Coordinates of C-alpha atoms in Angstrom, one line a residue:
X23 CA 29.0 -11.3 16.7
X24 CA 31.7 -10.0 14.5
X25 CA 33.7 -7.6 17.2
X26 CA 35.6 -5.5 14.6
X27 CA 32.1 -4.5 12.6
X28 CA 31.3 -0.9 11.9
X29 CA 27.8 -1.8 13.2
X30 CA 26.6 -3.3 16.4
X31 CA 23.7 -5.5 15.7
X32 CA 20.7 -6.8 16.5
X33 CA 18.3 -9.2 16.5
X34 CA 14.1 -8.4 16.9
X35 CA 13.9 -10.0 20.3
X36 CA 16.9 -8.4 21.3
X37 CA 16.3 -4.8 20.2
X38 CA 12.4 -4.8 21.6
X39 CA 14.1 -5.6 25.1
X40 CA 15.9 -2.2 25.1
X41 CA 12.4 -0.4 25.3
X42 CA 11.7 0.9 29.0
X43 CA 9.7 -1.0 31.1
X44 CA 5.9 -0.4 32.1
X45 CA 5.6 2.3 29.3
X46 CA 2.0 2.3 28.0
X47 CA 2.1 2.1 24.3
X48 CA 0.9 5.4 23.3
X49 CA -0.6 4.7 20.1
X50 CA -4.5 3.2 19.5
X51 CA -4.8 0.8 16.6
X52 CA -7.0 3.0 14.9
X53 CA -4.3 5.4 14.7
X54 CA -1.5 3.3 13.5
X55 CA -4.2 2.6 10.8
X56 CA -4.2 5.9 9.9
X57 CA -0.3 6.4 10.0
X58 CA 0.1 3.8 7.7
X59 CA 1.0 4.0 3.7
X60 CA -0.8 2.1 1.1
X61 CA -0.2 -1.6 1.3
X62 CA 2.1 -1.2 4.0
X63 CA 1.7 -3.6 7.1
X64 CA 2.8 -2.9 10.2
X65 CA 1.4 -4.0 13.5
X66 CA 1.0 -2.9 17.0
X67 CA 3.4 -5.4 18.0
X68 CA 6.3 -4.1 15.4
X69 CA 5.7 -0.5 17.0
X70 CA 6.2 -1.8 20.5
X71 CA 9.3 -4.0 19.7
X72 CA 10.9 -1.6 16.9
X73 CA 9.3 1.5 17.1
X74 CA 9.4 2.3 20.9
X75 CA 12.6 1.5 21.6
X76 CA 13.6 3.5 18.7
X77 CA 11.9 6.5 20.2
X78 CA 13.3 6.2 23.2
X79 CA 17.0 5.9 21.5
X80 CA 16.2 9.3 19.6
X81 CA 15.3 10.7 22.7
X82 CA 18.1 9.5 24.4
X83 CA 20.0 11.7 22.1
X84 CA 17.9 14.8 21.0
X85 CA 17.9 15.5 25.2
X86 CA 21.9 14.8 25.1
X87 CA 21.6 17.1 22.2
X88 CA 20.5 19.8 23.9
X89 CA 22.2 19.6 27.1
X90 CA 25.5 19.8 24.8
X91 CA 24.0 22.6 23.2
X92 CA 23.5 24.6 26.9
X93 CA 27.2 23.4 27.7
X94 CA 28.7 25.3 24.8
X95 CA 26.6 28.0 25.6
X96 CA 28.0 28.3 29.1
X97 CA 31.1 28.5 28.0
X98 CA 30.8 31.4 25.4
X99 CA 29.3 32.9 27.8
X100 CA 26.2 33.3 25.7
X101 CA 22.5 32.6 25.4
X102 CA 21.5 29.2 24.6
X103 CA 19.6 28.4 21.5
X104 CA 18.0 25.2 20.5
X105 CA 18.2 24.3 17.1
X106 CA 15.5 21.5 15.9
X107 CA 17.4 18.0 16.2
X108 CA 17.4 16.7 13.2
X109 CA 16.5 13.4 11.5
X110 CA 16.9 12.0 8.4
X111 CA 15.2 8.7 7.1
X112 CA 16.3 7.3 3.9
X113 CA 15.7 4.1 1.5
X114 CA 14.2 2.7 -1.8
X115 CA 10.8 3.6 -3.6
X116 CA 8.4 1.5 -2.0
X117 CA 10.5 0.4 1.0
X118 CA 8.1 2.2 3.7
X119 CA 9.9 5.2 4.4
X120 CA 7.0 7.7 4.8
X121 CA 5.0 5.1 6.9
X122 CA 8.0 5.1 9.1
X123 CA 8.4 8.7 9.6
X124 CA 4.6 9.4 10.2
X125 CA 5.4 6.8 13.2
X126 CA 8.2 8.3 14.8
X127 CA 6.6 11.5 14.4
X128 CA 3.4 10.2 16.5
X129 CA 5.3 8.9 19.1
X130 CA 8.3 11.2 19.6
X131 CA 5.4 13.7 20.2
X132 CA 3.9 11.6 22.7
X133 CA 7.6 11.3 24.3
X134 CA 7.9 12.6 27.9
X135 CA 8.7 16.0 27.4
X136 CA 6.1 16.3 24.3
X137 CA 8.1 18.2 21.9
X138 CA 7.0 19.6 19.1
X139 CA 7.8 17.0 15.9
X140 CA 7.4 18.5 12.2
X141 CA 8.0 16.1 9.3
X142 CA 9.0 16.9 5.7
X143 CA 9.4 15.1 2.8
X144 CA 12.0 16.2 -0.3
X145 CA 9.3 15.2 -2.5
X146 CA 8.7 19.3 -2.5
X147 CA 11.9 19.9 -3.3
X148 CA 11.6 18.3 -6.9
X149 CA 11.8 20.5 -10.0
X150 CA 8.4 21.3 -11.5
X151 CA 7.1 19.3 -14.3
X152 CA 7.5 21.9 -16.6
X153 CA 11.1 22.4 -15.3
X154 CA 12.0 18.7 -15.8
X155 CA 10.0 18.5 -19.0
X156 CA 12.0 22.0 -20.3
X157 CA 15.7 19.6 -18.9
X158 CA 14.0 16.5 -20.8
X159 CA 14.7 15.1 -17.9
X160 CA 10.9 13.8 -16.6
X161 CA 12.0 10.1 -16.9
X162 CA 14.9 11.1 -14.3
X163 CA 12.0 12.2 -11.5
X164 CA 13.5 10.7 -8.1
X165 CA 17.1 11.0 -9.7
X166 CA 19.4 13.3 -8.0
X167 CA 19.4 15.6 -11.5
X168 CA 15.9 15.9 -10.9
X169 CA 15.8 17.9 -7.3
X170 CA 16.8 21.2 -6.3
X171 CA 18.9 20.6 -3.8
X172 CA 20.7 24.3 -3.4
X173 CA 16.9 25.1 -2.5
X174 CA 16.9 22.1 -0.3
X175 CA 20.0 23.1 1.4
X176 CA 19.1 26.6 1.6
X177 CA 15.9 25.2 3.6
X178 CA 18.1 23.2 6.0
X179 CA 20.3 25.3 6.6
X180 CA 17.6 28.2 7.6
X181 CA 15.8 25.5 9.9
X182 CA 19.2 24.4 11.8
X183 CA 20.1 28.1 12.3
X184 CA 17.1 28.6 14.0
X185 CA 15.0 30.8 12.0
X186 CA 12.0 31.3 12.9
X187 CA 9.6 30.6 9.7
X188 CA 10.6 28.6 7.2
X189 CA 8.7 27.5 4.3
X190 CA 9.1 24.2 2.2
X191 CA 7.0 23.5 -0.8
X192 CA 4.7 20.8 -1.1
X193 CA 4.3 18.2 -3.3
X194 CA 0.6 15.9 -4.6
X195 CA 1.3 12.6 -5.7
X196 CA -2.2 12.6 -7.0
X197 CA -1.1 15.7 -9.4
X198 CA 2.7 14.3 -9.2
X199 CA 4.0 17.6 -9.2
X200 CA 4.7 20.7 -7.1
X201 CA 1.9 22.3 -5.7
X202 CA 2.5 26.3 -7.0
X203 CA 1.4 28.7 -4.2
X204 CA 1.4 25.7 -1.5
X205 CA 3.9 25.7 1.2
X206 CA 4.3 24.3 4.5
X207 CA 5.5 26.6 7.5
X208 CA 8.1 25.0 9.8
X209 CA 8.2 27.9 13.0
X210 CA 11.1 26.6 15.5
X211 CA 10.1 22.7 16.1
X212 CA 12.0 20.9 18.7
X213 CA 12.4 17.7 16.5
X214 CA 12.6 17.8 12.7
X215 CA 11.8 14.8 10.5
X216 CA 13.0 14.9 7.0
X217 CA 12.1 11.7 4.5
X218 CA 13.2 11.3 1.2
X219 CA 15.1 8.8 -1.1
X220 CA 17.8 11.4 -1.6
X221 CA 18.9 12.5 1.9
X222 CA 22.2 10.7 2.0
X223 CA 22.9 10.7 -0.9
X224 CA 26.4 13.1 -2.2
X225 CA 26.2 16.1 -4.5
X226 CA 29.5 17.2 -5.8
X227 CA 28.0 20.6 -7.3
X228 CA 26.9 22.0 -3.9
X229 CA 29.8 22.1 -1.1
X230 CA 27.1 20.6 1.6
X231 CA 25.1 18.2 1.7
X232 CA 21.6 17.8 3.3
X233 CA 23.2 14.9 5.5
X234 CA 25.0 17.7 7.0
X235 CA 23.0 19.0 8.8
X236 CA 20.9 15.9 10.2
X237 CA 21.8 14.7 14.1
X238 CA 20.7 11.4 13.4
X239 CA 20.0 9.5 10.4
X240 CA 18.0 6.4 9.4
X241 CA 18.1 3.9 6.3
X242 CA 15.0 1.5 5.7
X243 CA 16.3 -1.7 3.9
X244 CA 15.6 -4.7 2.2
X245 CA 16.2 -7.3 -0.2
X246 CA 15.1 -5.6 -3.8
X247 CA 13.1 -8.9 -4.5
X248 CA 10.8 -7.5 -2.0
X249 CA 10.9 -4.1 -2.5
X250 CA 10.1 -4.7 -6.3
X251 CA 7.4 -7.2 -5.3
X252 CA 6.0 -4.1 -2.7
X253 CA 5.9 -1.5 -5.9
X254 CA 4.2 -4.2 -7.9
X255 CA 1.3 -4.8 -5.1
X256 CA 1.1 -0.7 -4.9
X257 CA 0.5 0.3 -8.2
X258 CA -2.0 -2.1 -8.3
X259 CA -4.3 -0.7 -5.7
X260 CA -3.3 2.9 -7.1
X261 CA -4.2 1.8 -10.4
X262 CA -7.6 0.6 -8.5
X263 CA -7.7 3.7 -6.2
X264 CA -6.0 6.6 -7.2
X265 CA -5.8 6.7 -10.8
X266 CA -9.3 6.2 -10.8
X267 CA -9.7 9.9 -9.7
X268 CA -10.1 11.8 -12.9
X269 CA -7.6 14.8 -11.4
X270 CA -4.9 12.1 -11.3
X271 CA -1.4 12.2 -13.3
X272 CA -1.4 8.7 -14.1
X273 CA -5.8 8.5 -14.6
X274 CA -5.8 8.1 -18.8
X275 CA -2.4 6.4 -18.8
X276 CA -3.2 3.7 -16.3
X277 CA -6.7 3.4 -15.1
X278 CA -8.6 1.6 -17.5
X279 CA -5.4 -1.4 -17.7
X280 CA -5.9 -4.9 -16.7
X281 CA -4.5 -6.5 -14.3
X282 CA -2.2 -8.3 -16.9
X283 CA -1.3 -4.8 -18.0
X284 CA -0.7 -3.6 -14.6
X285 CA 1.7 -6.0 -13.2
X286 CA 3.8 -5.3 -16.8
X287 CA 3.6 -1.9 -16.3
X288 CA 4.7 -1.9 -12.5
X289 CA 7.5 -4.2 -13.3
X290 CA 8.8 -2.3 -16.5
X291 CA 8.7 0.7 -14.4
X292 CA 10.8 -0.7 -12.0
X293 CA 13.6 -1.9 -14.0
X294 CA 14.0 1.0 -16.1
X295 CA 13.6 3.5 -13.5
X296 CA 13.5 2.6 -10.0
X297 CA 16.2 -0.3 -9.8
X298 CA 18.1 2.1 -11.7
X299 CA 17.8 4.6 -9.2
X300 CA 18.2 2.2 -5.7
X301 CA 21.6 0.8 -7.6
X302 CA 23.0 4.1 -8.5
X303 CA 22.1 6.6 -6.2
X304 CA 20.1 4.6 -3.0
X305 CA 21.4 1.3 -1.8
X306 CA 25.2 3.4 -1.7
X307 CA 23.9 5.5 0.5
X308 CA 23.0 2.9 3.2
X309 CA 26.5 2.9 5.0
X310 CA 26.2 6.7 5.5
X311 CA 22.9 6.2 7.5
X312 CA 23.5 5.6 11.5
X313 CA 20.8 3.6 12.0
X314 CA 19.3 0.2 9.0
X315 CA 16.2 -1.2 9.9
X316 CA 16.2 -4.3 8.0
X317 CA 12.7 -5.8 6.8
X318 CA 11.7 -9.0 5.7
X319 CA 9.0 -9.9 2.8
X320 CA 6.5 -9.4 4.9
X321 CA 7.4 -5.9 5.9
X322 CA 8.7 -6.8 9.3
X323 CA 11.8 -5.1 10.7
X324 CA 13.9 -8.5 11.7
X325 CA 17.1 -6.9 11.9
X326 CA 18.8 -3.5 13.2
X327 CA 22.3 -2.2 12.9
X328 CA 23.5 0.8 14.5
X329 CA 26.4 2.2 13.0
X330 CA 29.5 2.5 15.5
X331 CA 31.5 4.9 13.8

């Protein structure tokens, strides 16, 4: 162990024996199988080494949190409030990011004081079609140019302060757009998830940045060889699922390829748009995160670091 590290480290074995003891696993495996994103594997036994003793980490702090937050309270002299404890969660197209936040969102809920957990993705927060079509920017989607992030900060910034409605917009990956007139209401939640490939990420036009405002924040890693491999594998079930349905963006672009097609297509994709992306504007955002979960090629988290600093 490398003493001088920004990270303390460690191993599976070692991380999953940080989880309290005699805790019942409060999650069925029909329900994990239902929390899970499309060829994404994770097992009961990844939840209970990784996932529960990350819970229990997050709580550690969210309850520190707000024990700080009565503190300075005190000693204003004022009334208390209790902002939603944020969480960010961070990483690559493909990489499991939404899988992962579904999970801590079941089980943080299920933590010993049952909080109330919302999750958000920034998905919503991308322009319009017709927006990024009107920039000629549609081959940027997941770029930082292609988000409205003074809309995004403007949402984080009303959540953190305490306000209590705020709305997000939501976003179908089936229409890959903005859903107009949709929104999701986020009233006062003790713990706030947001996931997205651009939460760490820096914005030199707006003075904040949505990291700002997170208590905690998380990056999913791996090596690119498998997170290309894990896009490839996707879009060919979407291509067999998804773009099959007729209301789908992608249904007369992609549904009727073969399977020849479809792995050229994926992999084209990737390296004109995706790799792009993860070089420029994801994989430097990794050191900014506090926690990496490192997974291996068969989706297995293998590795954590938790940043010291």
């Amino acid at each position: 162990m490398n003493l001088y590290s920004p990270y303390i480290e460690f191993d599976r074995k070692e991380w999953a024996g940080l989880k309290e003891h005699q805790v019942t696993l409060p999650l069925t495996e029909a329900e994990l199988e239902q929390l899970k994103g499309l060829n994404e594997e994770v097992s009961i036994q990844e939840v209970e080494d990784v996932y529960l003793p990350l819970t229990h980490f997050i709580d550690l702090y969210a309850r520190a949190s707000r024990e700080l937050d009565r503190l300075t309270a005190s000693f204003m002299k004022k009334e208390a409030l209790h902002p939603p404890y944020i969480i960010g969660i961070g990483g690559s197209v493909a990489v499991g990011k939404s899988t992962a936040a579904r999970l801590l969102q079941a089980l943080l809920a299920r933590g010993r004081s049952s909080p109330k957990v919302d999750l958000v993705t920034t998905d919503g927060f991308l322009y319009p079609n017709a927006v990024l079509q009107e920039k000629g920017i549609m081959n940027r989607k997941g770029f930082p140019e292609s988000y409205d992030i003074k809309s995004l900060i403007q949402f984080m910034g009303d959540v953190k302060s305490g306000k209590p409605e705020v709305k997000a917009p939501v976003y179908s990956h089936l229409a890959y757009d903005v859903i107009q007139g949709q929104e999701q209401l986020i009233c006062q939640p003790d713990i706030l998830i947001i996931e997205g490939i651009n939460v760490l990420q820096v914005k030199r036009e707006t003075p904040l940045l949505v990291s700002d405002f997170f208590d905690f924040s998380i990056y999913i890693d791996a090596e690119e060889e498998h997170i290309r491999h894990w896009y490839v594998e996707r879009f060919k079930l979407l291509r067999q699922t998804a773009f099959q349905n007729k209301d789908s963006f992608f249904h007369q672009r992609f549904a009727n390829i073969n399977e020849e097609e479809t792995v050229e297509t994926a992999n084209q994709i990737w390296q004109e748009i995706n790799a792009k992306n993860l070089h420029e504007n994801i994989m430097p955002t990794k050191g900014r995160a506090r926690l990496i979960l490192k997974k291996e090629a068969d989706h297995s988290i293998q590795q954590i670091q938790l940043r010291k600093l």
